[in-house]
Coordinates of N, CA and C in Angstrom, one line a residue:
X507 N 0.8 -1.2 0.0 CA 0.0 0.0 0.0 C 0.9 1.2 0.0
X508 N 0.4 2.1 -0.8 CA 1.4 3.1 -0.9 C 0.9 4.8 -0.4
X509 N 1.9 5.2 1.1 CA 1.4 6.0 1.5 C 1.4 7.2 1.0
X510 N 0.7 8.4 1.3 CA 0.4 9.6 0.7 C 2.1 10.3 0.6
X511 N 3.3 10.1 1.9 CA 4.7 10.6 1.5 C 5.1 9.8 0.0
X512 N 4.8 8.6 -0.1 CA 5.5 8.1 -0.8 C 4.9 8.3 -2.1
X513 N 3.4 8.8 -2.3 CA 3.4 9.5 -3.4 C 3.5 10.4 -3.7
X514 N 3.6 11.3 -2.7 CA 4.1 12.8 -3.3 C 5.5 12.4 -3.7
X515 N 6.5 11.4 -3.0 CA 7.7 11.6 -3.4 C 7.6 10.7 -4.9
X516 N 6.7 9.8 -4.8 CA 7.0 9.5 -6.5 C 6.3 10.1 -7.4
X517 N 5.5 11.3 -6.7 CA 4.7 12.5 -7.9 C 6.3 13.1 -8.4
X518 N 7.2 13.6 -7.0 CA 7.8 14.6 -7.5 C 8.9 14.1 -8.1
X519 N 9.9 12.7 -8.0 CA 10.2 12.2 -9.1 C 10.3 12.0 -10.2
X520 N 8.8 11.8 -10.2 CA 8.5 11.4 -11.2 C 8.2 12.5 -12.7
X521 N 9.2 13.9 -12.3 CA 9.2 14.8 -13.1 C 10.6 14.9 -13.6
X522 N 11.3 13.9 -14.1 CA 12.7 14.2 -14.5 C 13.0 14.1 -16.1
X523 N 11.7 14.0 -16.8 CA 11.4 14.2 -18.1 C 11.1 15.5 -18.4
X524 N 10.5 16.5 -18.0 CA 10.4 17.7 -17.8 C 11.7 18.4 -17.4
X525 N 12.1 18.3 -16.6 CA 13.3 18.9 -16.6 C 14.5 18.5 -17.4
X526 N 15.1 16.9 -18.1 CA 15.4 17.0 -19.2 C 15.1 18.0 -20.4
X527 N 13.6 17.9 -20.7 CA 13.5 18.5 -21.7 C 13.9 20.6 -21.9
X528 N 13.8 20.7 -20.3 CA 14.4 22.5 -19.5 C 15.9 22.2 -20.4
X529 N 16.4 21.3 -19.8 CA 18.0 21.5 -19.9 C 18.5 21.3 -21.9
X530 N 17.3 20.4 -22.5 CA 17.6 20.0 -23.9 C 17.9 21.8 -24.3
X531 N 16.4 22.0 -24.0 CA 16.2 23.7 -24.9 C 17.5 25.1 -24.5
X532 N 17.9 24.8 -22.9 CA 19.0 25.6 -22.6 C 19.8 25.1 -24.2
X533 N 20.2 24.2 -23.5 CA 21.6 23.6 -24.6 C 21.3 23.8 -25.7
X534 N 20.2 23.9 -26.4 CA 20.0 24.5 -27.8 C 20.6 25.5 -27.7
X535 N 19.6 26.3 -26.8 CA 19.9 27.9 -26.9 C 21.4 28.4 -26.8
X536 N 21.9 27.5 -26.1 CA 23.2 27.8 -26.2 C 23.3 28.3 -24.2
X537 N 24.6 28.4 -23.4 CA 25.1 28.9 -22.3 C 24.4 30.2 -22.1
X538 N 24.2 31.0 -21.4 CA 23.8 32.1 -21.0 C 24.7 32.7 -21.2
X539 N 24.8 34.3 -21.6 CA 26.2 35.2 -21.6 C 26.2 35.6 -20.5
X540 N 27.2 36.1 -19.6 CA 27.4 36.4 -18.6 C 26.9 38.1 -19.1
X541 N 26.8 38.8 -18.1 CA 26.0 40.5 -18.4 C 26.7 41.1 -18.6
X542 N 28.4 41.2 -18.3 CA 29.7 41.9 -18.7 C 30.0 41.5 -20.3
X543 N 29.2 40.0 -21.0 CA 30.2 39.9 -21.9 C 28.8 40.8 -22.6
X544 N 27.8 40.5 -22.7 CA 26.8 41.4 -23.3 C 26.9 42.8 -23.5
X545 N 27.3 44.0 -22.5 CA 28.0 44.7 -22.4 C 28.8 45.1 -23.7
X546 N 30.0 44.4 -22.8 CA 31.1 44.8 -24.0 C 30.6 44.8 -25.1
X547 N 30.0 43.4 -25.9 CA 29.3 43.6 -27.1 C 28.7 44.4 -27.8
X548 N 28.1 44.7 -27.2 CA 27.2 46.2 -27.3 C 28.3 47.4 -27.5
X549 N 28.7 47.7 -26.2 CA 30.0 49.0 -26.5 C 30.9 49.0 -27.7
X550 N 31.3 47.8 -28.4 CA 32.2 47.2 -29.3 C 31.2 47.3 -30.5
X551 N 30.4 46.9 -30.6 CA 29.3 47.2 -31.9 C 29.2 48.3 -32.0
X552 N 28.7 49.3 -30.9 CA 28.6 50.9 -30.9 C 29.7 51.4 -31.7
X553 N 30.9 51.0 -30.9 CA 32.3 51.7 -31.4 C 32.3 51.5 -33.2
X554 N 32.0 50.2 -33.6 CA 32.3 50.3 -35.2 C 31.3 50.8 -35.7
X555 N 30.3 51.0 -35.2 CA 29.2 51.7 -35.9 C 29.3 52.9 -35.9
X556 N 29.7 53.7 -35.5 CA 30.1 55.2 -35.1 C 31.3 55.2 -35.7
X557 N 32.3 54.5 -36.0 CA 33.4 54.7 -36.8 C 33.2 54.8 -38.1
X558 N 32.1 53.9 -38.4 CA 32.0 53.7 -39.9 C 31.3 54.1 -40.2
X559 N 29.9 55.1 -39.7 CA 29.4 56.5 -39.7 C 30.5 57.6 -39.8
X560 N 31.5 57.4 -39.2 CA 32.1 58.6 -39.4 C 33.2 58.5 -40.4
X561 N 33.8 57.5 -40.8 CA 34.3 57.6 -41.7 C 33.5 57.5 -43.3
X562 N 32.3 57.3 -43.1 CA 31.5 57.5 -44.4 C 31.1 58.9 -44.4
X563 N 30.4 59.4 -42.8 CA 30.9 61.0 -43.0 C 31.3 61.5 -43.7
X564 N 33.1 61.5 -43.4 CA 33.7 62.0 -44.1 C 34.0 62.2 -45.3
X565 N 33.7 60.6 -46.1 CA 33.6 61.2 -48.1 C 32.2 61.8 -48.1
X566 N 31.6 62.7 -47.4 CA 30.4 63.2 -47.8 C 30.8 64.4 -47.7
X567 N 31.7 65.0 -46.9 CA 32.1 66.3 -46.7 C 32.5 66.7 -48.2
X568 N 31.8 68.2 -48.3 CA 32.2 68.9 -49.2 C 34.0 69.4 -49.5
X569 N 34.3 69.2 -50.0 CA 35.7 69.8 -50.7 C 35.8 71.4 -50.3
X570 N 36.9 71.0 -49.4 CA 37.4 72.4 -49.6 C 37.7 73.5 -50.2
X571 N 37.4 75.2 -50.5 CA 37.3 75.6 -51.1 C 38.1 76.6 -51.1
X572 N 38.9 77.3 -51.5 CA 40.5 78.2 -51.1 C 40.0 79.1 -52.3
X573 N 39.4 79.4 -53.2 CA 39.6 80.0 -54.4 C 38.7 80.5 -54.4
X574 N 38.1 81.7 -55.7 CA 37.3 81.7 -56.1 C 37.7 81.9 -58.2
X575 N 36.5 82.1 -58.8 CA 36.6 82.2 -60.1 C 36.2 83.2 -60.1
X576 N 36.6 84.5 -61.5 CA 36.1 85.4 -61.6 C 35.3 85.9 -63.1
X577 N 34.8 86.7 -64.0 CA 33.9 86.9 -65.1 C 35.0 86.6 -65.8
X578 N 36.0 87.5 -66.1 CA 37.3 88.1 -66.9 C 38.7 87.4 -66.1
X579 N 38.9 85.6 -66.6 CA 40.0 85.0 -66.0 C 41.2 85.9 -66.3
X580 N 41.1 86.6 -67.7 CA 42.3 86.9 -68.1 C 42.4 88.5 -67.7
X581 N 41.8 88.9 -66.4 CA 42.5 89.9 -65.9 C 43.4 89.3 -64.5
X582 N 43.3 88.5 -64.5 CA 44.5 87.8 -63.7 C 45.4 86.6 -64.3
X583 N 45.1 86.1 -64.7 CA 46.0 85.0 -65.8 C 47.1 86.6 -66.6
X584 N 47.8 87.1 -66.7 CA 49.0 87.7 -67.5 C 49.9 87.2 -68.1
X585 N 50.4 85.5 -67.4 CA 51.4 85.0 -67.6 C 52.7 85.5 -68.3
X586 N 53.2 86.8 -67.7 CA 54.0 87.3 -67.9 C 55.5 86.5 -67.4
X587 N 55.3 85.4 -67.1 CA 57.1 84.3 -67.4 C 56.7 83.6 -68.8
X588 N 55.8 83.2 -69.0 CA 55.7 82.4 -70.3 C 55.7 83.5 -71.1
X589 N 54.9 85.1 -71.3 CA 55.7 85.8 -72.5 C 57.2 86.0 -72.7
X590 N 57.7 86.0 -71.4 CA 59.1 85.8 -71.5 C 60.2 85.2 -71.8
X591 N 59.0 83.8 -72.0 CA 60.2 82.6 -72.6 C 59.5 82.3 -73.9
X592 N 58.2 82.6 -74.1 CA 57.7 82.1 -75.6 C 58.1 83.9 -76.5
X593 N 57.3 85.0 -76.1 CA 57.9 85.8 -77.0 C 55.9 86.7 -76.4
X594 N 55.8 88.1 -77.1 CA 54.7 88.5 -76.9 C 53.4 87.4 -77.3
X595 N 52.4 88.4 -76.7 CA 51.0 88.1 -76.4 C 50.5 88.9 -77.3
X596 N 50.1 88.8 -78.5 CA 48.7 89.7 -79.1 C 47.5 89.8 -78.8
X597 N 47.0 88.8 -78.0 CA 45.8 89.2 -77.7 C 44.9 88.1 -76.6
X598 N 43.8 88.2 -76.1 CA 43.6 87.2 -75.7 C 42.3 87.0 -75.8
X599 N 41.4 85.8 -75.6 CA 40.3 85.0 -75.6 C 39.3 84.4 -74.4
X600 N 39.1 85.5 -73.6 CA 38.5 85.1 -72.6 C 37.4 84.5 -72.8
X601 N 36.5 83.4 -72.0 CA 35.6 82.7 -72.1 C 35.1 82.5 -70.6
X602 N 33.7 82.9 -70.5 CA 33.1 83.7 -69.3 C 33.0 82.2 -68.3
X603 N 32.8 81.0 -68.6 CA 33.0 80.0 -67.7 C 31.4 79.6 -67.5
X604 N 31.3 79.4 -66.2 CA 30.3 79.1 -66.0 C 29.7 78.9 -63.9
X605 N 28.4 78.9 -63.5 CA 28.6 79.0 -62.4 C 27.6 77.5 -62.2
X606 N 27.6 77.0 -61.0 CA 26.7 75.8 -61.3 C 26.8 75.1 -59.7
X607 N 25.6 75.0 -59.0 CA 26.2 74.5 -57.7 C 26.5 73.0 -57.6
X608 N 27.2 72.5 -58.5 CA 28.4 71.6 -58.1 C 30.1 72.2 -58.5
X609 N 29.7 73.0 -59.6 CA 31.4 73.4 -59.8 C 31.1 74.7 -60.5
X610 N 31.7 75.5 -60.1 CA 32.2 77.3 -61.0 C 33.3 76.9 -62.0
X611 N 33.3 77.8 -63.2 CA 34.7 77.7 -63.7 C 34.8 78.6 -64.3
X612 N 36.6 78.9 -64.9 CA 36.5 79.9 -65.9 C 37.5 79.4 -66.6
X613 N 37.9 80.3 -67.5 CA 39.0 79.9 -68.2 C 39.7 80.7 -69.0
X614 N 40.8 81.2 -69.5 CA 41.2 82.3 -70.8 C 42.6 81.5 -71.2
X615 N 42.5 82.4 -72.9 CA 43.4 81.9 -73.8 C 44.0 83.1 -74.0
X616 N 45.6 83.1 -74.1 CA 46.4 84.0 -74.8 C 47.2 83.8 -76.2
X617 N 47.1 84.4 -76.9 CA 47.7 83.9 -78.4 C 49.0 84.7 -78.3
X618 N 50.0 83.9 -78.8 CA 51.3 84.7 -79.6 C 51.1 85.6 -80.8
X619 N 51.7 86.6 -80.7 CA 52.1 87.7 -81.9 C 53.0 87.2 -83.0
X620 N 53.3 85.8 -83.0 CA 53.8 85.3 -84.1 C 53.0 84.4 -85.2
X621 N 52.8 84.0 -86.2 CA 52.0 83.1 -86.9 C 52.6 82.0 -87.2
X622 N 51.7 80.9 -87.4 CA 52.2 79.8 -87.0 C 53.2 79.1 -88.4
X623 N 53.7 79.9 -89.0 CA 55.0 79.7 -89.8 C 56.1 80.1 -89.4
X624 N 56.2 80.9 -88.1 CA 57.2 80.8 -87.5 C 57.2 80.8 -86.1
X625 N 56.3 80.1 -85.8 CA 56.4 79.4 -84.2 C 55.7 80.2 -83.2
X626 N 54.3 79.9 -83.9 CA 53.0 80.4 -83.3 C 53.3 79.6 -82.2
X627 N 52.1 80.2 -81.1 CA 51.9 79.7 -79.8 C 50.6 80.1 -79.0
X628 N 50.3 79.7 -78.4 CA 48.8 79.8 -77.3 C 49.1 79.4 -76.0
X629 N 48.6 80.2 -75.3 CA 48.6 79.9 -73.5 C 47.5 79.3 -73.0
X630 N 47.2 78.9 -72.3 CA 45.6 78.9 -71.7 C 45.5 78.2 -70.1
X631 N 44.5 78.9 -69.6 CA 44.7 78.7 -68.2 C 42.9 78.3 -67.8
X632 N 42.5 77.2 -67.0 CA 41.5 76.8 -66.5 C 41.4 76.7 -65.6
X633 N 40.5 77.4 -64.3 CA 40.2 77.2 -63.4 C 38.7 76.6 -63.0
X634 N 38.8 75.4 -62.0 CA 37.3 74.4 -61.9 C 37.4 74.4 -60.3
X635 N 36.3 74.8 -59.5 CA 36.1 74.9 -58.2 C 34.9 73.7 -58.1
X636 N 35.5 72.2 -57.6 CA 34.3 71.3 -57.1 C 33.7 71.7 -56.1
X637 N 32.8 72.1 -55.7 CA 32.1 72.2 -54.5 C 31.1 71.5 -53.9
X638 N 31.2 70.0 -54.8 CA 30.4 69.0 -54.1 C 31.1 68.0 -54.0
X639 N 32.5 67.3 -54.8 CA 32.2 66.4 -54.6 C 34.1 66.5 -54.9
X640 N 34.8 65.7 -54.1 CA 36.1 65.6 -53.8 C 36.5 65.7 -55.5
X641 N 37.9 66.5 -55.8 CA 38.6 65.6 -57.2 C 39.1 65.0 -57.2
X642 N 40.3 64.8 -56.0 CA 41.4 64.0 -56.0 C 41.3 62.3 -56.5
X643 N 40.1 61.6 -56.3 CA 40.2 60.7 -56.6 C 40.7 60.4 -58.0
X644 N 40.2 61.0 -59.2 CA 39.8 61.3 -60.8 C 40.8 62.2 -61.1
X645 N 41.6 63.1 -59.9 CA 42.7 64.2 -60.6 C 43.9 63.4 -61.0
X646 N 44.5 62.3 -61.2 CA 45.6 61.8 -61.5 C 45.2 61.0 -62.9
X647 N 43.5 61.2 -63.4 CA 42.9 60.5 -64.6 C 43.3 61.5 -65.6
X648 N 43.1 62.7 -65.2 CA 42.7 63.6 -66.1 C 42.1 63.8 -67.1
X649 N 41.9 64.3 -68.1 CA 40.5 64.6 -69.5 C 40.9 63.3 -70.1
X650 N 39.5 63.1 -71.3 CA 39.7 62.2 -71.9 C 40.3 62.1 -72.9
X651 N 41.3 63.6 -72.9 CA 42.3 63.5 -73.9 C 43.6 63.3 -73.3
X652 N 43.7 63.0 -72.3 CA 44.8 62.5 -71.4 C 44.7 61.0 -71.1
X653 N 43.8 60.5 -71.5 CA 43.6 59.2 -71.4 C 43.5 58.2 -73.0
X654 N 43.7 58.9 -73.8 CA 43.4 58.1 -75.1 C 44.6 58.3 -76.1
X655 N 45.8 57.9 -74.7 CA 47.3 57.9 -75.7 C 47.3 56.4 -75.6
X656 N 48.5 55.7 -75.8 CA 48.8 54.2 -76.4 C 48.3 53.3 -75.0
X657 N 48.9 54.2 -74.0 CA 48.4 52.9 -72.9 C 47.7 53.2 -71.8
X658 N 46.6 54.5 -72.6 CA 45.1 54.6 -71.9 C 44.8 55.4 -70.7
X659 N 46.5 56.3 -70.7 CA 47.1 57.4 -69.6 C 47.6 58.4 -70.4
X660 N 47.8 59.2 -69.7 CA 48.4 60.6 -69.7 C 49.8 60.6 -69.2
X661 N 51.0 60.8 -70.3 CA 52.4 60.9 -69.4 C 52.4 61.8 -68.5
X662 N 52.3 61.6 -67.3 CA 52.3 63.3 -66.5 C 53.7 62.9 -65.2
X663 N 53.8 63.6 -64.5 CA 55.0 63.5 -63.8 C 55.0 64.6 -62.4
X664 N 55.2 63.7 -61.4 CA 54.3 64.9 -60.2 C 55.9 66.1 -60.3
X665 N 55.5 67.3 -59.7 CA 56.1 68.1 -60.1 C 55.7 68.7 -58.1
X666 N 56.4 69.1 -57.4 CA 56.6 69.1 -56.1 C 56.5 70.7 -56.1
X667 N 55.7 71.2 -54.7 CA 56.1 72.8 -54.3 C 54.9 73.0 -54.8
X668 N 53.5 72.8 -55.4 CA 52.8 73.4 -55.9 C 51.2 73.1 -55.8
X669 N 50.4 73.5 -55.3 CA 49.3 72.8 -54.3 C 49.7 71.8 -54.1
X670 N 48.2 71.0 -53.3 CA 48.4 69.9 -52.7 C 49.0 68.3 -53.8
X671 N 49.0 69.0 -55.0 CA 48.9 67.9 -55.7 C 49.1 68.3 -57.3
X672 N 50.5 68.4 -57.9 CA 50.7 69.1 -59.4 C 51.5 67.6 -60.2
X673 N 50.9 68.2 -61.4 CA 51.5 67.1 -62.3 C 51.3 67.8 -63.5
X674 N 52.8 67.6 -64.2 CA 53.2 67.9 -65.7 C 53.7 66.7 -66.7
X675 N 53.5 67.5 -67.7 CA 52.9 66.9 -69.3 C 53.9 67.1 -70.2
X676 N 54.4 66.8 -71.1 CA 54.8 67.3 -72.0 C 54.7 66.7 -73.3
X677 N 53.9 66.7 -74.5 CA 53.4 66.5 -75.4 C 54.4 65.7 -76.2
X678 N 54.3 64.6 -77.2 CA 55.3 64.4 -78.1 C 55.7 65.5 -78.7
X679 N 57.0 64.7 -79.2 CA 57.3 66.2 -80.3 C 57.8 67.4 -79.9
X680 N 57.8 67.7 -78.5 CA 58.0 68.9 -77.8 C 57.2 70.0 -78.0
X681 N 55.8 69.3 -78.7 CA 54.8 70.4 -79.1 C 54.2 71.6 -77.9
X682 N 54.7 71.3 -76.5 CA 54.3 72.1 -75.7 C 54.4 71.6 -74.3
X683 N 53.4 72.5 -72.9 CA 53.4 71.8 -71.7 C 51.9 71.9 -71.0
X684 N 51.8 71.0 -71.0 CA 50.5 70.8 -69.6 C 50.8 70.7 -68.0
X685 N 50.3 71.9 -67.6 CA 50.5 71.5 -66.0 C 48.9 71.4 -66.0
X686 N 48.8 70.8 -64.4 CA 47.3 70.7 -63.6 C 47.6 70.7 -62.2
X687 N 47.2 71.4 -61.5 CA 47.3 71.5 -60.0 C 45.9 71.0 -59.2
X688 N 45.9 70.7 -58.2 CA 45.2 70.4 -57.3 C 45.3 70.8 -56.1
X689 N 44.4 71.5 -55.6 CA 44.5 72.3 -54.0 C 43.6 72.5 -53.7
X690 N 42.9 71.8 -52.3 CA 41.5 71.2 -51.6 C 40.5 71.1 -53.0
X691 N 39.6 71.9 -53.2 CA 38.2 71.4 -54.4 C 38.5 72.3 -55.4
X692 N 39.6 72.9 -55.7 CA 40.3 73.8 -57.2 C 40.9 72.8 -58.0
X693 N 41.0 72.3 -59.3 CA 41.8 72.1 -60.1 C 42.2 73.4 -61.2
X694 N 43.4 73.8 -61.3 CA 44.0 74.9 -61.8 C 44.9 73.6 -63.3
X695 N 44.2 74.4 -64.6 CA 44.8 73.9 -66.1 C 45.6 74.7 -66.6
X696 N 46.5 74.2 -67.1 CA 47.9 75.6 -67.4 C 47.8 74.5 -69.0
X697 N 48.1 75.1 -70.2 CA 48.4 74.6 -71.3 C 49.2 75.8 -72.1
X698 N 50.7 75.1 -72.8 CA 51.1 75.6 -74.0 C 51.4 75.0 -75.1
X699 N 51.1 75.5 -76.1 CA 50.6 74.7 -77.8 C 50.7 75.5 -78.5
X700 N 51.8 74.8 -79.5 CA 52.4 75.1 -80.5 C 52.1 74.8 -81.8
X701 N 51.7 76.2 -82.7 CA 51.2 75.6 -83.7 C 52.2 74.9 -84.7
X702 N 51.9 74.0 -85.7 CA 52.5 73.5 -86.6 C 52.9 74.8 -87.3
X703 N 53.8 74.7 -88.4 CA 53.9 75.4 -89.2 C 53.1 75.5 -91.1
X704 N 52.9 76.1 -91.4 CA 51.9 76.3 -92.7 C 53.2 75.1 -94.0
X705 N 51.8 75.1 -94.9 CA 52.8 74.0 -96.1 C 53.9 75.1 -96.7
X706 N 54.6 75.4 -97.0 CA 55.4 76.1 -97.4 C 55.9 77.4 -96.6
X707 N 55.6 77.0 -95.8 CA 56.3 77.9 -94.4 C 57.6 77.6 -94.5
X708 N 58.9 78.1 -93.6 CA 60.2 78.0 -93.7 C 60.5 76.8 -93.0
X709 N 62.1 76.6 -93.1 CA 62.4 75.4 -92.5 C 61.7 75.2 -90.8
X710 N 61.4 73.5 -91.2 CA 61.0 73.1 -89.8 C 61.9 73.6 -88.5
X711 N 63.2 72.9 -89.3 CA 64.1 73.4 -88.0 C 64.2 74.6 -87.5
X712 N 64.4 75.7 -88.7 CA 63.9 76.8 -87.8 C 63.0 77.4 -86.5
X713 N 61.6 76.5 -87.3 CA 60.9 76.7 -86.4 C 61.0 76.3 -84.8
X714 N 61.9 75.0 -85.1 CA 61.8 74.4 -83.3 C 62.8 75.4 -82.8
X715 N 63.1 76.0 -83.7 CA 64.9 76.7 -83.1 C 64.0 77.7 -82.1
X716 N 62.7 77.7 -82.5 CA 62.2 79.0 -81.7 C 61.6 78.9 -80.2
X717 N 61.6 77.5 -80.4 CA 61.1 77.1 -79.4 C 61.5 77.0 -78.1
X718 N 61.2 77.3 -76.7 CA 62.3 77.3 -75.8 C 62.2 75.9 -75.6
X719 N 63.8 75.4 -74.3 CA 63.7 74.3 -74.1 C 62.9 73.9 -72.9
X720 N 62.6 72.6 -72.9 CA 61.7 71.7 -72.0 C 61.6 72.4 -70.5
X721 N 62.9 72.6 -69.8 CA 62.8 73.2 -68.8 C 62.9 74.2 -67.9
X722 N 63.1 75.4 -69.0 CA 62.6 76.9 -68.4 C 61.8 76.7 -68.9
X723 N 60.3 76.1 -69.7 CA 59.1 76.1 -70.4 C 58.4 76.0 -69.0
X724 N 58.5 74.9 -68.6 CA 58.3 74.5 -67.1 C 58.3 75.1 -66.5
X725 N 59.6 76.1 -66.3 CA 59.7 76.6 -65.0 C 58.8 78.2 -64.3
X726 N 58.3 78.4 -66.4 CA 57.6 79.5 -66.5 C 56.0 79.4 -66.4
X727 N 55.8 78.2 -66.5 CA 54.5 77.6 -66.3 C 53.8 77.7 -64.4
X728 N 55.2 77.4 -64.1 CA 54.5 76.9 -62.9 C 54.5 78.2 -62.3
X729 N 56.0 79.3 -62.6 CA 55.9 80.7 -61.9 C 54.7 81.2 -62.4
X730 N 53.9 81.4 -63.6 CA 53.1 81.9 -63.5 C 51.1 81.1 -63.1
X731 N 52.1 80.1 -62.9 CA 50.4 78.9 -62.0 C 50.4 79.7 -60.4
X732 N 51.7 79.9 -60.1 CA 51.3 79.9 -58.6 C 51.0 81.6 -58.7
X733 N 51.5 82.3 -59.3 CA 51.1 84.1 -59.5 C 49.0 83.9 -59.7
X734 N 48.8 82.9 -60.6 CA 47.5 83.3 -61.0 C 46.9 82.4 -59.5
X735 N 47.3 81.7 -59.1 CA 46.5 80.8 -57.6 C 46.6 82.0 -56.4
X736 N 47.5 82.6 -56.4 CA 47.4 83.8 -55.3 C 46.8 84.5 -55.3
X737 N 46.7 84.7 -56.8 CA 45.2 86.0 -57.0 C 43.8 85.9 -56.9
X738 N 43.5 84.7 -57.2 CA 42.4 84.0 -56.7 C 41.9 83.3 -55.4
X739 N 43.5 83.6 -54.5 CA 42.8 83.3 -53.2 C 41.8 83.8 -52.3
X740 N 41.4 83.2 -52.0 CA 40.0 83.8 -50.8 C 41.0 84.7 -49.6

């Protein structure tokens, strides 16, 4: 006969299937985290999440802007070292630019007083203010005429001392020089181009005789890059 203790003790026994099945589902679930490691987790998730908000931030930030553009580039463009080494200016070709809230620009051309049977010439100077959206990434691409020589680049060559970021050009043929500067959201375009000479124009040689060499061309390019970037400083 079985007394009323000894059934409750084999009621309560008799529950070790139930608690099995407690401890199966823990064990699914996996251990408990202790409340420090949960924590940290959290603070450590925060931390990369807030890093990498802020470093995406960052490529959102607008480009720096040091410069401005003006109606008439070529009352500051003079390039009076490049008349110096190519020869006078007859005249010039200003071109009013344009204003646009992602980028301002302008731009002016100076022509030589010589004709191009005896060693014509043209200056030209471009200023582009990004104001939305970084250059640097795309400034070492340059135009798509910088990119459609034999191996799908531009020979350019960094050139030191002159914004944050300059690179020169020099055409086959010694036909002339390209500089391009870069300083925060300004790209500054320097170009000199040389015209061919006419069909019965004088000796070729002549003509290159007129030509200065490679590196006072240079060196007048950049004296007058950084003359026209000072004038346009903010």
């Amino acid at each position: 006969m079985i007394t009323e203790p000894e059934l409750d003790g084999a009621w309560e026994s008799g529950r070790p299937a139930e608690v099995a099945q407690d401890t199966v589902v823990r064990e699914a679930r996996g251990p408990r985290r202790p409340w420090w490691w949960v924590a940290a987790t959290v603070v450590a998730t925060s931390a990369l999440w807030a890093g990498g908000l802020y470093a995406y931030g960052d490529r959102l930030n607008e480009p720096e802007i040091r410069y401005r553009v003006t109606e008439n580039l070529c009352d500051q463009f003079k390039a009076p070292a490049l008349a110096g080494a190519l020869g006078a200016f007859a005249d010039s070709d200003p071109e009013q630019g344009g204003r646009h809230p992602a980028m301002d620009w302008a731009s002016c051309s100076r022509n030589g007083d010589r004709s191009a049977a005896v060693g014509g010439f043209f200056v030209s100077a471009v200023v582009e203010l990004h104001k939305k959206t970084d250059p640097t990434p795309e400034f070492e691409l340059g135009s798509r005429y910088d990119r459609s020589g034999p191996d799908g680049t531009g020979q350019w060559e960094s050139l030191a001392g002159l914004g944050e970021q300059a690179l020169v050009s020099t055409p086959g043929g010694g036909e002339g020089v390209r500089l391009r500067v870069r300083d925060g959201g300004a790209v500054f375009l320097f170009e000199v181009m040389f015209f061919d000479r006419f069909e019965g124009g004088p000796d070729p040689e002549a003509t290159l005789s007129a030509r200065p060499e490679r590196e006072p061309l240079v060196a007048a390019a950049v004296e007058d890059a950084r003359a026209l970037m000072a004038a346009l400083k903010k």
